[in-house]
Short mmCIF file of C-alpha atoms in Angstrom, two decimals:
data_model
loop_
_atom_site.label_atom_id
_atom_site.label_comp_id
_atom_site.label_asym_id
_atom_site.label_seq_id
_atom_site.Cartn_x
_atom_site.Cartn_y
_atom_site.Cartn_z
CA UNK A 1 24.38 150.37 56.47
CA UNK A 2 25.89 151.51 59.76
CA UNK A 3 27.78 154.75 59.25
CA UNK A 4 30.55 156.53 61.11
CA UNK A 5 29.62 160.21 61.46
CA UNK A 6 32.48 162.47 62.53
CA UNK A 7 31.81 166.01 63.79
CA UNK A 8 34.31 168.86 63.74
CA UNK A 9 35.06 171.15 66.70
CA UNK A 10 31.71 171.88 68.39
CA UNK A 11 32.85 174.25 71.16
CA UNK A 12 29.54 174.35 73.00
CA UNK A 13 27.42 175.06 69.90
CA UNK A 14 24.65 172.68 70.94
CA UNK A 15 21.85 174.02 68.76
CA UNK A 16 24.03 173.75 65.67
CA UNK A 17 24.99 170.21 66.68
CA UNK A 18 21.35 169.17 66.96
CA UNK A 19 20.61 170.77 63.60
CA UNK A 20 23.56 169.01 62.00
CA UNK A 21 22.57 165.60 63.36
CA UNK A 22 19.07 166.13 61.99
CA UNK A 23 20.51 167.03 58.60
CA UNK A 24 22.74 163.95 58.65
CA UNK A 25 19.69 161.88 59.63
CA UNK A 26 21.73 160.12 62.29
CA UNK A 27 20.39 156.62 62.95
CA UNK A 28 20.53 154.86 66.30
CA UNK A 29 23.12 152.38 65.07
CA UNK A 30 25.33 155.04 63.46
CA UNK A 31 28.59 155.65 65.28
CA UNK A 32 28.92 159.31 66.28
CA UNK A 33 32.50 160.57 66.71
CA UNK A 34 33.72 163.98 67.86
CA UNK A 35 37.21 165.20 66.95
CA UNK A 36 37.33 166.89 70.38
CA UNK A 37 36.86 170.41 71.71
CA UNK A 38 33.27 169.79 72.72
CA UNK A 39 33.42 172.72 75.13
CA UNK A 40 34.55 176.35 75.59
CA UNK A 41 33.57 179.48 73.64
CA UNK A 42 30.00 178.42 72.86
CA UNK A 43 26.76 178.93 74.81
CA UNK A 44 25.87 175.34 75.84
CA UNK A 45 28.96 173.23 76.61
CA UNK A 46 27.26 171.00 79.18
CA UNK A 47 24.44 170.15 76.77
CA UNK A 48 26.99 169.08 74.16
CA UNK A 49 28.83 166.88 76.65
CA UNK A 50 25.61 165.33 77.91
CA UNK A 51 24.55 164.46 74.37
CA UNK A 52 27.73 162.45 73.83
CA UNK A 53 27.59 160.95 77.31
CA UNK A 54 23.97 159.91 76.99
CA UNK A 55 23.93 158.58 73.45
CA UNK A 56 25.01 154.97 72.83
CA UNK A 57 27.45 154.49 69.96
CA UNK A 58 29.18 157.81 70.61
CA UNK A 59 32.87 158.61 71.00
CA UNK A 60 34.72 161.86 71.67
CA UNK A 61 38.49 162.14 71.54
CA UNK A 62 40.45 164.40 73.85
CA UNK A 63 40.87 167.92 72.51
CA UNK A 64 43.19 170.53 73.91
CA UNK A 65 40.21 172.28 75.52
CA UNK A 66 39.09 169.15 77.37
CA UNK A 67 42.68 168.59 78.43
CA UNK A 68 42.83 172.09 79.94
CA UNK A 69 39.83 171.34 82.13
CA UNK A 70 41.21 167.96 83.14
CA UNK A 71 44.56 169.49 84.08
CA UNK A 72 43.02 172.51 85.82
CA UNK A 73 44.53 175.04 83.42
CA UNK A 74 42.03 177.89 83.31
CA UNK A 75 42.12 180.71 80.85
CA UNK A 76 39.11 182.93 80.20
CA UNK A 77 37.26 180.34 78.08
CA UNK A 78 37.63 177.62 80.73
CA UNK A 79 36.50 179.97 83.51
CA UNK A 80 33.35 180.71 81.51
CA UNK A 81 32.63 177.02 80.88
CA UNK A 82 33.03 176.29 84.58
CA UNK A 83 30.35 178.88 85.37
CA UNK A 84 28.10 177.75 82.50
CA UNK A 85 28.18 174.14 83.70
CA UNK A 86 27.42 175.10 87.30
CA UNK A 87 26.87 172.12 89.59
CA UNK A 88 27.49 169.77 86.67
CA UNK A 89 31.05 170.95 86.12
CA UNK A 90 32.92 168.52 88.38
CA UNK A 91 31.10 165.50 86.96
CA UNK A 92 31.72 166.76 83.42
CA UNK A 93 35.45 167.01 84.06
CA UNK A 94 35.55 163.51 85.54
CA UNK A 95 33.99 162.22 82.33
CA UNK A 96 36.54 164.15 80.29
CA UNK A 97 39.32 162.28 82.09
CA UNK A 98 38.11 159.09 80.40
CA UNK A 99 38.39 160.40 76.84
CA UNK A 100 40.81 158.64 74.49
CA UNK A 101 43.41 160.61 72.58
CA UNK A 102 42.56 158.93 69.30
CA UNK A 103 39.95 156.75 67.64
CA UNK A 104 40.36 154.20 64.87
CA UNK A 105 38.07 151.73 63.12
CA UNK A 106 38.06 149.98 59.75
CA UNK A 107 37.21 153.22 57.92
CA UNK A 108 39.20 155.99 59.55
CA UNK A 109 41.61 157.38 62.11
CA UNK A 110 40.54 160.36 64.20
CA UNK A 111 42.69 162.69 66.31
CA UNK A 112 42.00 166.16 67.54
CA UNK A 113 45.00 168.09 66.27
CA UNK A 114 47.74 166.08 64.63
CA UNK A 115 50.23 163.25 64.67
CA UNK A 116 53.72 162.40 63.53
CA UNK A 117 53.37 160.39 60.29
CA UNK A 118 54.94 156.95 60.38
CA UNK A 119 54.44 156.41 64.12
CA UNK A 120 51.57 154.13 65.28
CA UNK A 121 48.73 155.95 67.02
CA UNK A 122 49.36 154.09 70.26
CA UNK A 123 52.93 155.43 70.32
CA UNK A 124 52.09 159.07 69.55
CA UNK A 125 52.64 161.73 72.20
CA UNK A 126 49.41 162.86 73.84
CA UNK A 127 50.46 166.51 73.57
CA UNK A 128 50.69 166.21 69.80
CA UNK A 129 47.45 164.27 69.38
CA UNK A 130 45.39 166.79 71.36
CA UNK A 131 47.17 169.95 70.20
CA UNK A 132 48.51 171.30 73.47
CA UNK A 133 50.90 174.24 73.26
CA UNK A 134 53.85 171.91 73.76
CA UNK A 135 52.54 169.52 71.11
CA UNK A 136 52.13 172.35 68.62
CA UNK A 137 55.71 173.45 69.22
CA UNK A 138 56.98 169.91 68.68
CA UNK A 139 55.19 169.63 65.34
CA UNK A 140 56.54 173.01 64.27
CA UNK A 141 60.04 171.82 65.11
CA UNK A 142 59.57 168.59 63.15
CA UNK A 143 57.92 170.29 60.16
CA UNK A 144 59.05 173.93 60.14
CA UNK A 145 58.07 174.61 56.53
CA UNK A 146 54.99 172.43 56.11
CA UNK A 147 52.01 170.89 57.87
CA UNK A 148 52.24 167.49 59.52
CA UNK A 149 49.53 166.14 57.21
CA UNK A 150 51.63 167.03 54.16
CA UNK A 151 53.74 164.03 55.19
CA UNK A 152 50.87 161.63 55.88
CA UNK A 153 51.02 158.86 53.25
CA UNK A 154 48.91 156.05 54.76
CA UNK A 155 45.93 154.82 52.76
CA UNK A 156 43.55 154.99 55.72
CA UNK A 157 41.96 158.46 56.01
CA UNK A 158 42.92 160.70 58.92
CA UNK A 159 40.32 163.14 60.27
CA UNK A 160 41.14 165.99 62.65
CA UNK A 161 40.04 169.42 63.85
CA UNK A 162 41.79 172.04 66.01
CA UNK A 163 42.84 174.51 63.30
CA UNK A 164 40.03 176.40 61.58
CA UNK A 165 40.20 175.67 57.86
CA UNK A 166 37.74 178.40 56.86
CA UNK A 167 34.11 178.00 55.79
CA UNK A 168 34.95 174.75 54.00
CA UNK A 169 36.67 171.67 55.42
CA UNK A 170 40.13 170.67 54.29
CA UNK A 171 39.80 167.64 52.00
CA UNK A 172 42.76 166.11 50.23
CA UNK A 173 42.49 162.86 48.26
CA UNK A 174 39.72 161.72 50.62
CA UNK A 175 42.56 160.75 52.98
CA UNK A 176 43.28 163.98 54.83
CA UNK A 177 40.24 165.73 56.24
CA UNK A 178 40.21 168.76 58.57
CA UNK A 179 36.74 169.46 59.93
CA UNK A 180 37.12 172.56 62.13
CA UNK A 181 35.15 175.15 60.18
CA UNK A 182 34.83 177.69 63.00
CA UNK A 183 31.30 177.10 64.28
CA UNK A 184 31.91 178.99 67.52
CA UNK A 185 33.21 182.01 65.58
CA UNK A 186 30.15 182.32 63.37
CA UNK A 187 31.34 179.86 60.72
CA UNK A 188 29.78 176.47 60.12
CA UNK A 189 29.65 173.13 61.91
CA UNK A 190 30.78 170.29 59.69
CA UNK A 191 30.33 166.51 59.70
CA UNK A 192 31.80 163.73 57.59
CA UNK A 193 29.92 160.47 57.13
CA UNK A 194 31.70 157.26 56.21
CA UNK A 195 32.04 155.07 54.27
CA UNK A 196 30.12 157.24 51.77
CA UNK A 197 32.47 160.24 52.27
CA UNK A 198 29.62 162.74 52.41
CA UNK A 199 30.21 166.21 53.87
CA UNK A 200 27.34 167.82 55.79
CA UNK A 201 27.28 171.26 57.40
CA UNK A 202 25.03 173.83 59.05
CA UNK A 203 25.77 177.53 59.51
CA UNK A 204 26.38 178.89 62.98
CA UNK A 205 23.50 180.89 64.40
CA UNK A 206 25.82 183.60 65.69
CA UNK A 207 29.41 184.53 66.45
CA UNK A 208 29.02 182.66 69.71
CA UNK A 209 32.45 183.31 71.18
CA UNK A 210 32.05 187.05 70.78
CA UNK A 211 28.65 186.96 72.49
CA UNK A 212 29.65 184.51 75.22
CA UNK A 213 32.82 186.45 75.99
CA UNK A 214 30.83 189.65 76.53
CA UNK A 215 27.96 187.99 78.37
CA UNK A 216 30.16 186.18 80.88
CA UNK A 217 32.89 188.75 81.43
CA UNK A 218 31.40 190.24 84.58
CA UNK A 219 30.43 186.89 86.17
CA UNK A 220 33.96 185.61 85.54
CA UNK A 221 35.54 188.75 86.98
CA UNK A 222 33.46 188.36 90.13
CA UNK A 223 34.99 184.92 90.74
CA UNK A 224 38.56 186.21 90.72
CA UNK A 225 40.44 186.27 94.06
CA UNK A 226 40.29 190.03 94.52
CA UNK A 227 40.77 189.75 98.29
CA UNK A 228 44.00 187.79 97.85
CA UNK A 229 45.67 189.78 95.09
CA UNK A 230 48.53 191.96 96.18
CA UNK A 231 47.82 195.64 95.64
CA UNK A 232 49.91 195.79 92.42
CA UNK A 233 48.25 192.60 91.12
CA UNK A 234 44.81 194.03 91.83
CA UNK A 235 45.64 197.24 89.99
CA UNK A 236 46.98 195.28 87.01
CA UNK A 237 43.80 193.18 86.76
CA UNK A 238 41.63 196.29 86.77
CA UNK A 239 43.80 197.90 84.10
CA UNK A 240 43.82 194.71 82.00
CA UNK A 241 40.04 194.36 81.79
CA UNK A 242 38.82 197.96 81.87
CA UNK A 243 39.55 198.89 78.22
CA UNK A 244 37.53 195.97 76.81
CA UNK A 245 34.62 195.99 79.25
CA UNK A 246 31.02 196.97 78.65
CA UNK A 247 29.36 199.66 80.77
CA UNK A 248 28.17 197.42 83.67
CA UNK A 249 31.56 195.71 83.89
CA UNK A 250 33.40 199.02 83.74
CA UNK A 251 31.21 200.36 86.54
CA UNK A 252 31.90 197.28 88.66
CA UNK A 253 35.66 197.50 88.08
CA UNK A 254 35.54 201.17 89.04
CA UNK A 255 33.80 200.17 92.27
CA UNK A 256 36.48 197.54 92.95
CA UNK A 257 39.16 200.14 92.37
CA UNK A 258 37.46 202.50 94.84
CA UNK A 259 37.13 199.65 97.37
CA UNK A 260 40.86 199.03 97.04
CA UNK A 261 41.64 202.72 97.48
CA UNK A 262 39.41 202.97 100.55
CA UNK A 263 41.06 199.94 102.14
CA UNK A 264 44.56 201.26 101.61
CA UNK A 265 43.55 204.65 102.96
CA UNK A 266 42.72 202.91 106.26
CA UNK A 267 46.36 202.07 106.98
CA UNK A 268 47.12 205.25 108.99
CA UNK A 269 44.01 204.65 111.11
CA UNK A 270 45.11 201.04 111.65
CA UNK A 271 48.49 202.20 112.92
CA UNK A 272 46.79 204.58 115.36
CA UNK A 273 44.29 201.95 116.51
CA UNK A 274 47.06 199.40 117.05
CA UNK A 275 49.05 201.81 119.23
CA UNK A 276 45.94 202.78 121.20
CA UNK A 277 44.97 199.16 121.81
CA UNK A 278 48.53 198.15 122.73
CA UNK A 279 48.63 200.89 125.35
CA UNK A 280 45.25 199.98 126.80
CA UNK A 281 45.72 196.21 127.21
CA UNK A 282 47.94 194.35 129.63
CA UNK A 283 50.33 191.69 128.36
CA UNK A 284 48.02 188.71 128.96
CA UNK A 285 45.14 190.28 127.07
CA UNK A 286 47.53 191.45 124.39
CA UNK A 287 48.70 187.88 123.80
CA UNK A 288 45.10 186.70 123.34
CA UNK A 289 44.15 189.49 120.95
CA UNK A 290 43.63 188.47 117.27
CA UNK A 291 45.94 191.33 116.23
CA UNK A 292 48.62 190.36 118.77
CA UNK A 293 51.63 190.44 116.37
CA UNK A 294 50.82 194.01 115.34
CA UNK A 295 50.06 195.10 118.90
CA UNK A 296 53.39 193.88 120.22
CA UNK A 297 55.11 195.74 117.40
CA UNK A 298 53.21 198.86 118.44
CA UNK A 299 54.13 198.41 122.11
CA UNK A 300 57.80 198.21 121.09
CA UNK A 301 57.42 201.28 118.85
CA UNK A 302 58.16 199.19 115.77
CA UNK A 303 54.86 199.74 114.00
CA UNK A 304 54.51 202.72 111.70
CA UNK A 305 52.85 203.35 108.35
CA UNK A 306 55.83 202.04 106.41
CA UNK A 307 56.12 198.77 108.32
CA UNK A 308 52.35 198.17 108.26
CA UNK A 309 52.28 198.75 104.50
CA UNK A 310 54.91 196.04 104.11
CA UNK A 311 52.74 193.61 106.10
CA UNK A 312 49.24 194.42 104.82
CA UNK A 313 50.01 193.45 101.24
CA UNK A 314 46.51 192.25 100.28
CA UNK A 315 42.94 193.32 100.94
CA UNK A 316 42.35 190.19 103.02
CA UNK A 317 45.21 190.96 105.40
CA UNK A 318 44.08 194.56 105.72
CA UNK A 319 40.47 193.58 106.39
CA UNK A 320 41.53 190.98 108.96
CA UNK A 321 43.53 193.55 110.91
CA UNK A 322 40.79 196.18 110.70
CA UNK A 323 38.21 193.66 111.91
CA UNK A 324 40.46 192.61 114.80
CA UNK A 325 40.81 196.27 115.80
CA UNK A 326 37.03 196.76 115.47
CA UNK A 327 37.21 199.26 112.63
CA UNK A 328 34.57 199.36 109.91
CA UNK A 329 35.76 198.22 106.49
CA UNK A 330 34.31 199.10 103.07
CA UNK A 331 32.07 196.43 101.58
CA UNK A 332 33.25 194.60 98.48
CA UNK A 333 31.15 195.47 95.40
CA UNK A 334 28.38 192.99 94.63
#
């Protein structure tokens, strides 16, 4: 008999997914369905996506984590996934754009996060189905003292993920089934097979999110736009990450802080160099100079440390002026 096998939130836990499918004894003609959140927090998000993309008879619904990638909303977890996926990231996101917000067949309805009972799936708001922040707020407004599924009365089972239920799935009357059992946090990965209503699970091999977060912190930090932060923004980023960083990351952030300090300490020398250059060049050569706006200010005695500080508000602007005035600049930490 052809089964429908529904998997809870996978979050990049590819090895656990493979182990679970082996335990389920997934057949070629079985329909494999993901409740969404294939990616983020785990070690192998691209492998998980490629399994669903490459296997016939497979469906994944849009989770809030896929939606973040599709909409270009990057928090720490999404930045890590982007680096993990490497050259495959853009293609992965294009595939995510095609994901449906719900799935339904003769046996079951599947959404990632929730729905408003009594409204057909096709008329549900996408934000609610996938569990975006706005969708969560809307459900809380509608059901301030209960869960949305407390009000679900249809006979057809509804399966969802999104909220970790603990080490065991949420099962109520074989109609309401929550399958997010926290695999990426060291819990278990859970599957439901239908129509036999069998629960299958495998334990996580590690607290993946804790490990991935530490492993990828420095690579993610190195992708941040340090050259384009304003000086206060740069200082805030260093302060934000320093307390939670491991030794290599702390050392790198210290080097970035020193780089920032060295750049800002160049401002008096830049003022002097601008005045010297403005005095040395005639007007035609001054107009052609890459630092012309600053040089004309210097010629008119309108460039001092205070005014230059107001203009060189980022490392990039400071480096550009120093380079134009042929001054050596400190190298950004590798």
